[in-house]
Protein backbone atom coordinates (compact mmCIF):
# COMPACT_ATOMS: atom_id res chain seq x y z
CA UNK A 1 0.00 0.00 0.00
CA UNK A 2 1.37 3.36 -1.02
CA UNK A 3 1.83 5.91 1.71
CA UNK A 4 -0.54 8.42 0.04
CA UNK A 5 -3.17 5.72 -0.39
CA UNK A 6 -2.84 4.64 3.23
CA UNK A 7 -3.31 8.24 4.40
CA UNK A 8 -6.28 8.72 2.09
CA UNK A 9 -7.89 5.51 3.36
CA UNK A 10 -7.34 6.61 6.96
CA UNK A 11 -8.89 10.03 6.27
CA UNK A 12 -11.88 8.50 4.49
CA UNK A 13 -12.41 6.03 7.35
CA UNK A 14 -12.35 8.89 9.87
CA UNK A 15 -14.75 10.90 7.70
CA UNK A 16 -17.11 7.91 7.51
CA UNK A 17 -17.03 7.52 11.31
CA UNK A 18 -17.85 11.23 11.68
CA UNK A 19 -20.74 10.98 9.21
CA UNK A 20 -22.18 8.03 11.13
CA UNK A 21 -21.68 9.94 14.39
CA UNK A 22 -23.44 12.96 12.91
CA UNK A 23 -26.34 10.76 11.87
CA UNK A 24 -26.66 9.44 15.43
CA UNK A 25 -26.33 12.94 16.91
CA UNK A 26 -29.16 14.25 14.73
CA UNK A 27 -31.41 11.39 15.81
CA UNK A 28 -30.46 11.86 19.47
CA UNK A 29 -31.11 15.60 19.29
CA UNK A 30 -34.57 14.96 17.90
CA UNK A 31 -35.28 12.53 20.74
CA UNK A 32 -34.03 15.12 23.26
CA UNK A 33 -36.39 17.63 21.66
CA UNK A 34 -39.33 15.25 21.93
CA UNK A 35 -38.61 14.59 25.60
CA UNK A 36 -37.98 18.33 26.21
CA UNK A 37 -34.54 17.60 27.66
CA UNK A 38 -32.87 20.96 27.02
CA UNK A 39 -29.52 19.98 28.52
CA UNK A 40 -29.29 16.87 26.33
CA UNK A 41 -30.30 18.97 23.33
CA UNK A 42 -27.50 21.44 24.07
CA UNK A 43 -24.99 18.59 24.40
CA UNK A 44 -26.12 16.98 21.12
CA UNK A 45 -25.95 20.32 19.32
CA UNK A 46 -22.40 20.90 20.60
CA UNK A 47 -21.45 17.41 19.46
CA UNK A 48 -22.94 18.04 16.00
CA UNK A 49 -20.99 21.30 15.72
CA UNK A 50 -17.77 19.50 16.67
CA UNK A 51 -18.40 16.76 14.11
CA UNK A 52 -19.11 19.32 11.37
CA UNK A 53 -15.85 21.16 12.16
CA UNK A 54 -13.98 17.84 11.99
CA UNK A 55 -15.63 17.01 8.67
CA UNK A 56 -14.58 20.36 7.20
CA UNK A 57 -11.01 19.72 8.37
CA UNK A 58 -11.03 16.20 6.93
CA UNK A 59 -12.53 17.35 3.63
CA UNK A 60 -9.79 19.94 3.29
CA UNK A 61 -7.09 17.35 4.03
CA UNK A 62 -8.66 14.88 1.61
CA UNK A 63 -8.84 17.52 -1.15
CA UNK A 64 -5.18 18.40 -0.64
CA UNK A 65 -4.13 14.75 -0.65
CA UNK A 66 -6.25 13.82 -3.67
CA UNK A 67 -4.89 16.89 -5.47
CA UNK A 68 -1.34 15.70 -4.86
CA UNK A 69 -2.18 12.17 -6.09
CA UNK A 70 -4.17 13.26 -9.13
CA UNK A 71 -3.83 16.69 -10.79
CA UNK A 72 -7.59 17.14 -11.35
CA UNK A 73 -8.20 16.54 -7.66
CA UNK A 74 -11.19 14.32 -8.40
CA UNK A 75 -11.69 11.31 -6.17
CA UNK A 76 -14.06 9.75 -8.68
CA UNK A 77 -11.41 10.13 -11.43
CA UNK A 78 -8.83 8.32 -9.27
CA UNK A 79 -11.26 5.48 -8.60
CA UNK A 80 -12.28 5.21 -12.27
CA UNK A 81 -8.66 5.07 -13.38
CA UNK A 82 -7.84 2.49 -10.72
CA UNK A 83 -10.78 0.35 -11.83
CA UNK A 84 -9.59 0.59 -15.44
CA UNK A 85 -6.05 -0.26 -14.25
CA UNK A 86 -4.76 3.00 -15.80
CA UNK A 87 -3.13 4.21 -12.60
CA UNK A 88 -0.44 2.85 -10.37
CA UNK A 89 -2.88 2.24 -7.52
CA UNK A 90 -2.88 -1.25 -6.10
CA UNK A 91 -6.18 -3.03 -6.79
CA UNK A 92 -6.82 -3.80 -3.11
CA UNK A 93 -6.26 -0.11 -2.30
CA UNK A 94 -8.54 0.89 -5.16
CA UNK A 95 -11.24 -1.49 -3.96
CA UNK A 96 -10.96 -0.20 -0.38
CA UNK A 97 -11.02 3.43 -1.57
CA UNK A 98 -14.04 2.73 -3.74
CA UNK A 99 -15.89 1.00 -0.89
CA UNK A 100 -15.10 3.87 1.50
CA UNK A 101 -16.15 6.43 -1.07
CA UNK A 102 -19.46 4.64 -1.69
CA UNK A 103 -20.13 4.15 2.04
CA UNK A 104 -19.31 7.81 2.69
CA UNK A 105 -21.70 8.95 -0.02
CA UNK A 106 -24.46 6.73 1.39
CA UNK A 107 -23.78 8.02 4.93
CA UNK A 108 -23.73 11.62 3.66
CA UNK A 109 -27.07 11.09 1.92
CA UNK A 110 -28.49 9.66 5.16
CA UNK A 111 -27.25 12.68 7.13
CA UNK A 112 -28.89 15.00 4.58
CA UNK A 113 -32.17 13.06 4.87
CA UNK A 114 -32.09 13.04 8.68
CA UNK A 115 -31.23 16.73 8.76
CA UNK A 116 -34.24 17.54 6.53
CA UNK A 117 -36.53 15.46 8.73
CA UNK A 118 -35.16 17.18 11.84
CA UNK A 119 -35.58 20.63 10.28
CA UNK A 120 -39.20 19.80 9.41
CA UNK A 121 -39.73 18.50 12.94
CA UNK A 122 -38.36 21.75 14.40
CA UNK A 123 -40.55 23.84 12.09
CA UNK A 124 -43.64 21.91 13.19
CA UNK A 125 -42.55 22.16 16.82
CA UNK A 126 -42.17 25.92 16.50
CA UNK A 127 -45.77 26.17 15.28
CA UNK A 128 -47.01 23.93 18.08
CA UNK A 129 -45.12 25.97 20.68
CA UNK A 130 -46.59 29.21 19.34
CA UNK A 131 -50.11 27.79 19.67
CA UNK A 132 -49.35 26.50 23.18
CA UNK A 133 -47.96 29.88 24.26
CA UNK A 134 -51.07 31.64 22.95
CA UNK A 135 -53.37 29.18 24.74
CA UNK A 136 -51.41 29.51 28.00
CA UNK A 137 -51.38 33.29 27.85
CA UNK A 138 -55.18 33.28 27.53
CA UNK A 139 -55.69 30.62 30.21
CA UNK A 140 -53.37 32.11 32.81
CA UNK A 141 -55.70 35.02 33.45
CA UNK A 142 -53.74 37.89 31.99
CA UNK A 143 -56.04 40.79 32.86
CA UNK A 144 -55.71 44.56 32.63
CA UNK A 145 -54.39 46.49 35.60
CA UNK A 146 -56.72 46.97 38.59
CA UNK A 147 -55.45 50.49 39.22
CA UNK A 148 -57.61 53.63 38.91
CA UNK A 149 -55.91 54.61 35.65
CA UNK A 150 -57.41 51.63 33.87
CA UNK A 151 -59.63 52.68 30.99
CA UNK A 152 -61.61 49.47 31.22
CA UNK A 153 -64.22 49.11 33.87
CA UNK A 154 -65.13 45.46 33.86
CA UNK A 155 -66.94 43.50 36.56
CA UNK A 156 -63.57 42.07 37.64
CA UNK A 157 -62.27 45.57 38.41
CA UNK A 158 -65.26 46.81 40.44
CA UNK A 159 -65.02 46.94 44.19
CA UNK A 160 -67.80 45.14 45.96
Coordinates of N, CA and C in Angstrom, one line a residue:
X1 N 0.8 -1.2 0.0 CA 0.0 0.0 0.0 C 0.9 1.2 0.0
X2 N 0.6 2.1 -0.9 CA 1.4 3.4 -1.0 C 1.0 4.2 0.2
X3 N 2.0 5.1 0.5 CA 1.8 5.9 1.7 C 0.7 6.9 1.5
X4 N 0.6 7.5 0.3 CA -0.5 8.4 0.0 C -1.9 7.7 0.1
X5 N -1.9 6.5 -0.4 CA -3.2 5.7 -0.4 C -3.5 5.4 1.0
X6 N -2.6 5.0 1.8 CA -2.8 4.6 3.2 C -3.4 5.9 4.0
X7 N -2.8 7.0 3.7 CA -3.3 8.2 4.4 C -4.7 8.6 3.9
X8 N -5.0 8.4 2.6 CA -6.3 8.7 2.1 C -7.3 7.8 2.7
X9 N -7.0 6.5 2.8 CA -7.9 5.5 3.4 C -8.2 5.9 4.8
X10 N -7.1 6.2 5.6 CA -7.3 6.6 7.0 C -8.2 7.8 7.1
X11 N -8.0 8.8 6.2 CA -8.9 10.0 6.3 C -10.3 9.7 5.9
X12 N -10.5 8.9 4.9 CA -11.9 8.5 4.5 C -12.6 7.7 5.6
X13 N -11.8 6.8 6.3 CA -12.4 6.0 7.4 C -12.8 6.9 8.5
X14 N -12.0 7.9 8.8 CA -12.4 8.9 9.9 C -13.6 9.7 9.5
X15 N -13.6 10.1 8.2 CA -14.8 10.9 7.7 C -16.0 10.1 7.8
X16 N -15.9 8.8 7.4 CA -17.1 7.9 7.5 C -17.6 7.8 9.0
X17 N -16.7 7.6 9.9 CA -17.0 7.5 11.3 C -17.7 8.8 11.8
X18 N -17.2 10.0 11.3 CA -17.8 11.2 11.7 C -19.2 11.4 11.1
X19 N -19.4 10.9 9.8 CA -20.7 11.0 9.2 C -21.7 10.1 10.0
X20 N -21.3 8.9 10.4 CA -22.2 8.0 11.1 C -22.5 8.6 12.5
X21 N -21.5 9.3 13.1 CA -21.7 9.9 14.4 C -22.6 11.1 14.3
X22 N -22.5 11.8 13.2 CA -23.4 13.0 12.9 C -24.9 12.5 12.7
X23 N -25.0 11.4 12.1 CA -26.3 10.8 11.9 C -26.9 10.4 13.2
X24 N -26.2 9.8 14.1 CA -26.7 9.4 15.4 C -27.0 10.7 16.3
X25 N -26.1 11.7 16.1 CA -26.3 12.9 16.9 C -27.6 13.6 16.5
X26 N -27.9 13.6 15.2 CA -29.2 14.3 14.7 C -30.4 13.5 15.3
X27 N -30.3 12.2 15.3 CA -31.4 11.4 15.8 C -31.5 11.6 17.3
X28 N -30.4 11.7 18.0 CA -30.5 11.9 19.5 C -31.0 13.2 19.8
X29 N -30.6 14.2 19.0 CA -31.1 15.6 19.3 C -32.6 15.7 19.1
X30 N -33.1 15.0 18.1 CA -34.6 15.0 17.9 C -35.3 14.3 19.1
X31 N -34.7 13.2 19.6 CA -35.3 12.5 20.7 C -35.2 13.4 22.0
X32 N -34.1 14.2 22.1 CA -34.0 15.1 23.3 C -35.1 16.2 23.1
X33 N -35.4 16.6 21.9 CA -36.4 17.6 21.7 C -37.8 17.1 22.0
X34 N -38.0 15.9 21.6 CA -39.3 15.2 21.9 C -39.5 15.1 23.4
X35 N -38.5 14.8 24.1 CA -38.6 14.6 25.6 C -38.4 15.9 26.4
X36 N -38.2 17.0 25.6 CA -38.0 18.3 26.2 C -36.8 18.4 27.2
X37 N -35.8 17.6 26.9 CA -34.5 17.6 27.7 C -33.6 18.6 27.1
X38 N -33.7 19.9 27.6 CA -32.9 21.0 27.0 C -31.4 20.8 27.2
X39 N -30.9 20.2 28.3 CA -29.5 20.0 28.5 C -29.0 19.0 27.5
X40 N -29.7 17.9 27.3 CA -29.3 16.9 26.3 C -29.3 17.5 24.9
X41 N -30.2 18.3 24.6 CA -30.3 19.0 23.3 C -29.1 19.9 23.1
X42 N -28.7 20.6 24.2 CA -27.5 21.4 24.1 C -26.2 20.6 23.8
X43 N -26.2 19.5 24.5 CA -25.0 18.6 24.4 C -24.9 18.0 23.0
X44 N -26.1 17.6 22.5 CA -26.1 17.0 21.1 C -25.8 18.0 20.1
X45 N -26.3 19.3 20.3 CA -25.9 20.3 19.3 C -24.5 20.6 19.3
X46 N -23.8 20.7 20.5 CA -22.4 20.9 20.6 C -21.6 19.8 19.9
X47 N -22.1 18.6 20.1 CA -21.4 17.4 19.5 C -21.6 17.5 17.9
X48 N -22.7 17.9 17.4 CA -22.9 18.0 16.0 C -22.0 19.1 15.4
X49 N -21.9 20.2 16.2 CA -21.0 21.3 15.7 C -19.5 20.8 15.6
X50 N -19.1 20.1 16.7 CA -17.8 19.5 16.7 C -17.6 18.6 15.5
X51 N -18.5 17.7 15.2 CA -18.4 16.8 14.1 C -18.4 17.5 12.8
X52 N -19.1 18.5 12.6 CA -19.1 19.3 11.4 C -17.8 20.0 11.2
X53 N -17.2 20.5 12.3 CA -15.8 21.2 12.2 C -14.8 20.1 11.7
X54 N -14.9 18.9 12.3 CA -14.0 17.8 12.0 C -14.1 17.4 10.5
X55 N -15.4 17.4 10.1 CA -15.6 17.0 8.7 C -15.0 18.0 7.7
X56 N -15.2 19.3 8.0 CA -14.6 20.4 7.2 C -13.1 20.2 7.2
X57 N -12.5 19.9 8.3 CA -11.0 19.7 8.4 C -10.6 18.5 7.5
X58 N -11.3 17.4 7.7 CA -11.0 16.2 6.9 C -11.2 16.4 5.4
X59 N -12.3 17.1 5.0 CA -12.5 17.4 3.6 C -11.4 18.2 3.0
X60 N -10.9 19.1 3.8 CA -9.8 19.9 3.3 C -8.5 19.1 3.1
X61 N -8.2 18.2 4.1 CA -7.1 17.3 4.0 C -7.2 16.4 2.9
X62 N -8.4 15.8 2.7 CA -8.7 14.9 1.6 C -8.5 15.6 0.3
X63 N -9.0 16.8 0.1 CA -8.8 17.5 -1.1 C -7.4 17.8 -1.5
X64 N -6.6 18.2 -0.4 CA -5.2 18.4 -0.6 C -4.5 17.1 -1.1
X65 N -4.8 16.0 -0.4 CA -4.1 14.8 -0.6 C -4.5 14.2 -2.0
X66 N -5.8 14.3 -2.4 CA -6.2 13.8 -3.7 C -5.6 14.7 -4.8
X67 N -5.5 16.0 -4.5 CA -4.9 16.9 -5.5 C -3.4 16.6 -5.7
X68 N -2.7 16.1 -4.7 CA -1.3 15.7 -4.9 C -1.2 14.4 -5.6
X69 N -2.2 13.5 -5.4 CA -2.2 12.2 -6.1 C -2.6 12.3 -7.6
X70 N -3.6 13.1 -7.8 CA -4.2 13.3 -9.1 C -4.3 14.8 -9.4
X71 N -3.8 15.2 -10.5 CA -3.8 16.7 -10.8 C -5.2 17.3 -10.9
X72 N -6.2 16.6 -11.3 CA -7.6 17.1 -11.4 C -8.2 17.2 -10.0
X73 N -7.7 16.5 -9.0 CA -8.2 16.5 -7.7 C -9.5 15.9 -7.5
X74 N -9.9 15.0 -8.4 CA -11.2 14.3 -8.4 C -11.0 12.9 -7.8
X75 N -11.7 12.6 -6.8 CA -11.7 11.3 -6.2 C -12.3 10.3 -7.1
X76 N -13.4 10.7 -7.7 CA -14.1 9.8 -8.7 C -13.1 9.4 -9.8
X77 N -12.3 10.4 -10.3 CA -11.4 10.1 -11.4 C -10.3 9.1 -11.0
X78 N -9.8 9.3 -9.8 CA -8.8 8.3 -9.3 C -9.4 6.9 -9.2
X79 N -10.6 6.8 -8.7 CA -11.3 5.5 -8.6 C -11.6 4.9 -10.0
X80 N -12.0 5.7 -10.9 CA -12.3 5.2 -12.3 C -11.0 4.7 -12.9
X81 N -9.9 5.5 -12.8 CA -8.7 5.1 -13.4 C -8.1 3.8 -12.7
X82 N -8.3 3.7 -11.4 CA -7.8 2.5 -10.7 C -8.6 1.3 -11.2
X83 N -9.9 1.5 -11.4 CA -10.8 0.3 -11.8 C -10.4 -0.1 -13.2
X84 N -10.0 0.9 -14.1 CA -9.6 0.6 -15.4 C -8.1 0.2 -15.5
X85 N -7.5 0.1 -14.4 CA -6.0 -0.3 -14.3 C -5.1 0.7 -15.0
X86 N -5.6 2.0 -15.1 CA -4.8 3.0 -15.8 C -3.8 3.7 -14.8
X87 N -4.0 3.5 -13.6 CA -3.1 4.2 -12.6 C -2.2 3.2 -11.9
X88 N -1.4 3.7 -11.1 CA -0.4 2.9 -10.4 C -1.0 2.4 -9.0
X89 N -2.3 2.6 -8.8 CA -2.9 2.2 -7.5 C -3.1 0.7 -7.5
X90 N -2.7 0.2 -6.4 CA -2.9 -1.2 -6.1 C -4.4 -1.5 -6.1
X91 N -4.8 -2.7 -6.7 CA -6.2 -3.0 -6.8 C -6.9 -3.2 -5.4
X92 N -6.2 -3.7 -4.4 CA -6.8 -3.8 -3.1 C -7.0 -2.4 -2.5
X93 N -6.1 -1.5 -2.7 CA -6.3 -0.1 -2.3 C -7.4 0.5 -3.0
X94 N -7.5 0.3 -4.3 CA -8.5 0.9 -5.2 C -9.9 0.4 -4.7
X95 N -10.0 -0.9 -4.4 CA -11.2 -1.5 -4.0 C -11.7 -0.9 -2.6
X96 N -10.7 -0.8 -1.7 CA -11.0 -0.2 -0.4 C -11.4 1.3 -0.5
X97 N -10.7 2.0 -1.3 CA -11.0 3.4 -1.6 C -12.4 3.6 -2.2
X98 N -12.7 2.7 -3.1 CA -14.0 2.7 -3.7 C -15.1 2.4 -2.7
X99 N -14.9 1.4 -1.9 CA -15.9 1.0 -0.9 C -16.1 2.1 0.1
X100 N -15.0 2.7 0.6 CA -15.1 3.9 1.5 C -15.8 5.1 0.9
X101 N -15.5 5.3 -0.4 CA -16.2 6.4 -1.1 C -17.7 6.2 -1.2
X102 N -18.0 5.0 -1.6 CA -19.5 4.6 -1.7 C -20.2 4.7 -0.3
X103 N -19.5 4.1 0.7 CA -20.1 4.1 2.0 C -20.3 5.6 2.5
X104 N -19.3 6.4 2.3 CA -19.3 7.8 2.7 C -20.4 8.5 2.0
X105 N -20.6 8.3 0.7 CA -21.7 9.0 0.0 C -23.1 8.5 0.5
X106 N -23.2 7.2 0.8 CA -24.5 6.7 1.4 C -24.7 7.3 2.8
X107 N -23.7 7.4 3.6 CA -23.8 8.0 4.9 C -24.1 9.5 4.8
X108 N -23.5 10.2 3.9 CA -23.7 11.6 3.7 C -25.2 11.8 3.2
X109 N -25.7 11.0 2.3 CA -27.1 11.1 1.9 C -28.0 10.9 3.1
X110 N -27.7 9.9 4.0 CA -28.5 9.7 5.2 C -28.5 10.9 6.1
X111 N -27.3 11.5 6.3 CA -27.3 12.7 7.1 C -28.1 13.8 6.5
X112 N -28.1 14.0 5.2 CA -28.9 15.0 4.6 C -30.4 14.7 4.8
X113 N -30.8 13.4 4.7 CA -32.2 13.1 4.9 C -32.6 13.3 6.3
X114 N -31.8 12.9 7.3 CA -32.1 13.0 8.7 C -32.1 14.5 9.0
X115 N -31.3 15.3 8.5 CA -31.2 16.7 8.8 C -32.5 17.4 8.2
X116 N -33.0 17.0 7.1 CA -34.2 17.5 6.5 C -35.4 17.2 7.4
X117 N -35.5 15.9 7.8 CA -36.5 15.5 8.7 C -36.5 16.2 10.0
X118 N -35.3 16.4 10.6 CA -35.2 17.2 11.8 C -35.6 18.6 11.7
X119 N -35.2 19.2 10.5 CA -35.6 20.6 10.3 C -37.1 20.8 10.2
X120 N -37.7 19.8 9.5 CA -39.2 19.8 9.4 C -39.8 19.6 10.8
X121 N -39.2 18.7 11.6 CA -39.7 18.5 12.9 C -39.6 19.8 13.7
X122 N -38.5 20.5 13.7 CA -38.4 21.8 14.4 C -39.3 22.8 13.9
X123 N -39.6 22.9 12.6 CA -40.5 23.8 12.1 C -42.0 23.6 12.6
X124 N -42.3 22.3 12.6 CA -43.6 21.9 13.2 C -43.7 22.2 14.7
X125 N -42.6 21.9 15.4 CA -42.5 22.2 16.8 C -42.7 23.6 17.1
X126 N -42.1 24.5 16.3 CA -42.2 25.9 16.5 C -43.6 26.4 16.4
X127 N -44.4 25.8 15.4 CA -45.8 26.2 15.3 C -46.6 25.7 16.5
X128 N -46.3 24.5 16.9 CA -47.0 23.9 18.1 C -46.7 24.8 19.3
X129 N -45.5 25.1 19.5 CA -45.1 26.0 20.7 C -45.8 27.3 20.6
X130 N -45.9 27.9 19.5 CA -46.6 29.2 19.3 C -48.1 29.1 19.7
X131 N -48.7 28.0 19.3 CA -50.1 27.8 19.7 C -50.2 27.6 21.2
X132 N -49.3 26.8 21.7 CA -49.4 26.5 23.2 C -49.1 27.8 24.0
X133 N -48.2 28.6 23.6 CA -48.0 29.9 24.3 C -49.2 30.8 24.2
X134 N -49.8 30.8 23.1 CA -51.1 31.6 23.0 C -52.2 31.1 23.9
X135 N -52.3 29.8 23.9 CA -53.4 29.2 24.7 C -53.0 29.5 26.2
X136 N -51.8 29.3 26.6 CA -51.4 29.5 28.0 C -51.6 31.0 28.4
X137 N -51.2 31.9 27.5 CA -51.4 33.3 27.8 C -52.8 33.7 28.1
X138 N -53.8 33.0 27.3 CA -55.2 33.3 27.5 C -55.8 32.5 28.7
X139 N -55.2 31.4 29.1 CA -55.7 30.6 30.2 C -55.1 31.0 31.6
X140 N -54.0 31.7 31.6 CA -53.4 32.1 32.8 C -54.0 33.3 33.5
X141 N -55.0 33.9 32.8 CA -55.7 35.0 33.5 C -54.9 36.3 33.3
X142 N -54.5 36.6 32.2 CA -53.7 37.9 32.0 C -54.8 39.0 31.8
X143 N -55.0 39.8 32.9 CA -56.0 40.8 32.9 C -55.4 42.2 32.9
X144 N -56.2 43.2 32.5 CA -55.7 44.6 32.6 C -55.5 45.0 34.1
X145 N -54.7 46.0 34.3 CA -54.4 46.5 35.6 C -55.6 46.9 36.4
X146 N -55.6 46.6 37.7 CA -56.7 47.0 38.6 C -56.7 48.4 39.1
X147 N -55.6 49.1 38.7 CA -55.5 50.5 39.2 C -56.5 51.5 38.7
X148 N -56.6 52.6 39.3 CA -57.6 53.6 38.9 C -57.4 54.2 37.5
X149 N -56.2 54.1 37.0 CA -55.9 54.6 35.6 C -56.4 53.7 34.5
X150 N -57.0 52.6 34.9 CA -57.4 51.6 33.9 C -58.6 52.2 33.1
X151 N -58.6 52.2 31.8 CA -59.6 52.7 31.0 C -60.8 51.7 31.0
X152 N -60.5 50.5 31.2 CA -61.6 49.5 31.2 C -62.2 49.4 32.6
X153 N -63.5 49.2 32.6 CA -64.2 49.1 33.9 C -65.1 47.9 33.8
X154 N -64.4 46.7 34.0 CA -65.1 45.5 33.9 C -65.6 45.0 35.2
X155 N -66.4 44.0 35.3 CA -66.9 43.5 36.6 C -65.8 43.0 37.4
X156 N -64.7 42.6 36.8 CA -63.6 42.1 37.6 C -62.8 43.2 38.3
X157 N -63.0 44.4 37.8 CA -62.3 45.6 38.4 C -63.1 46.3 39.4
X158 N -64.4 46.1 39.5 CA -65.3 46.8 40.4 C -65.0 46.3 41.9
X159 N -65.1 47.3 42.8 CA -65.0 46.9 44.2 C -66.4 46.6 44.7
X160 N -66.5 45.5 45.4 CA -67.8 45.1 46.0 C -67.8 45.3 47.4

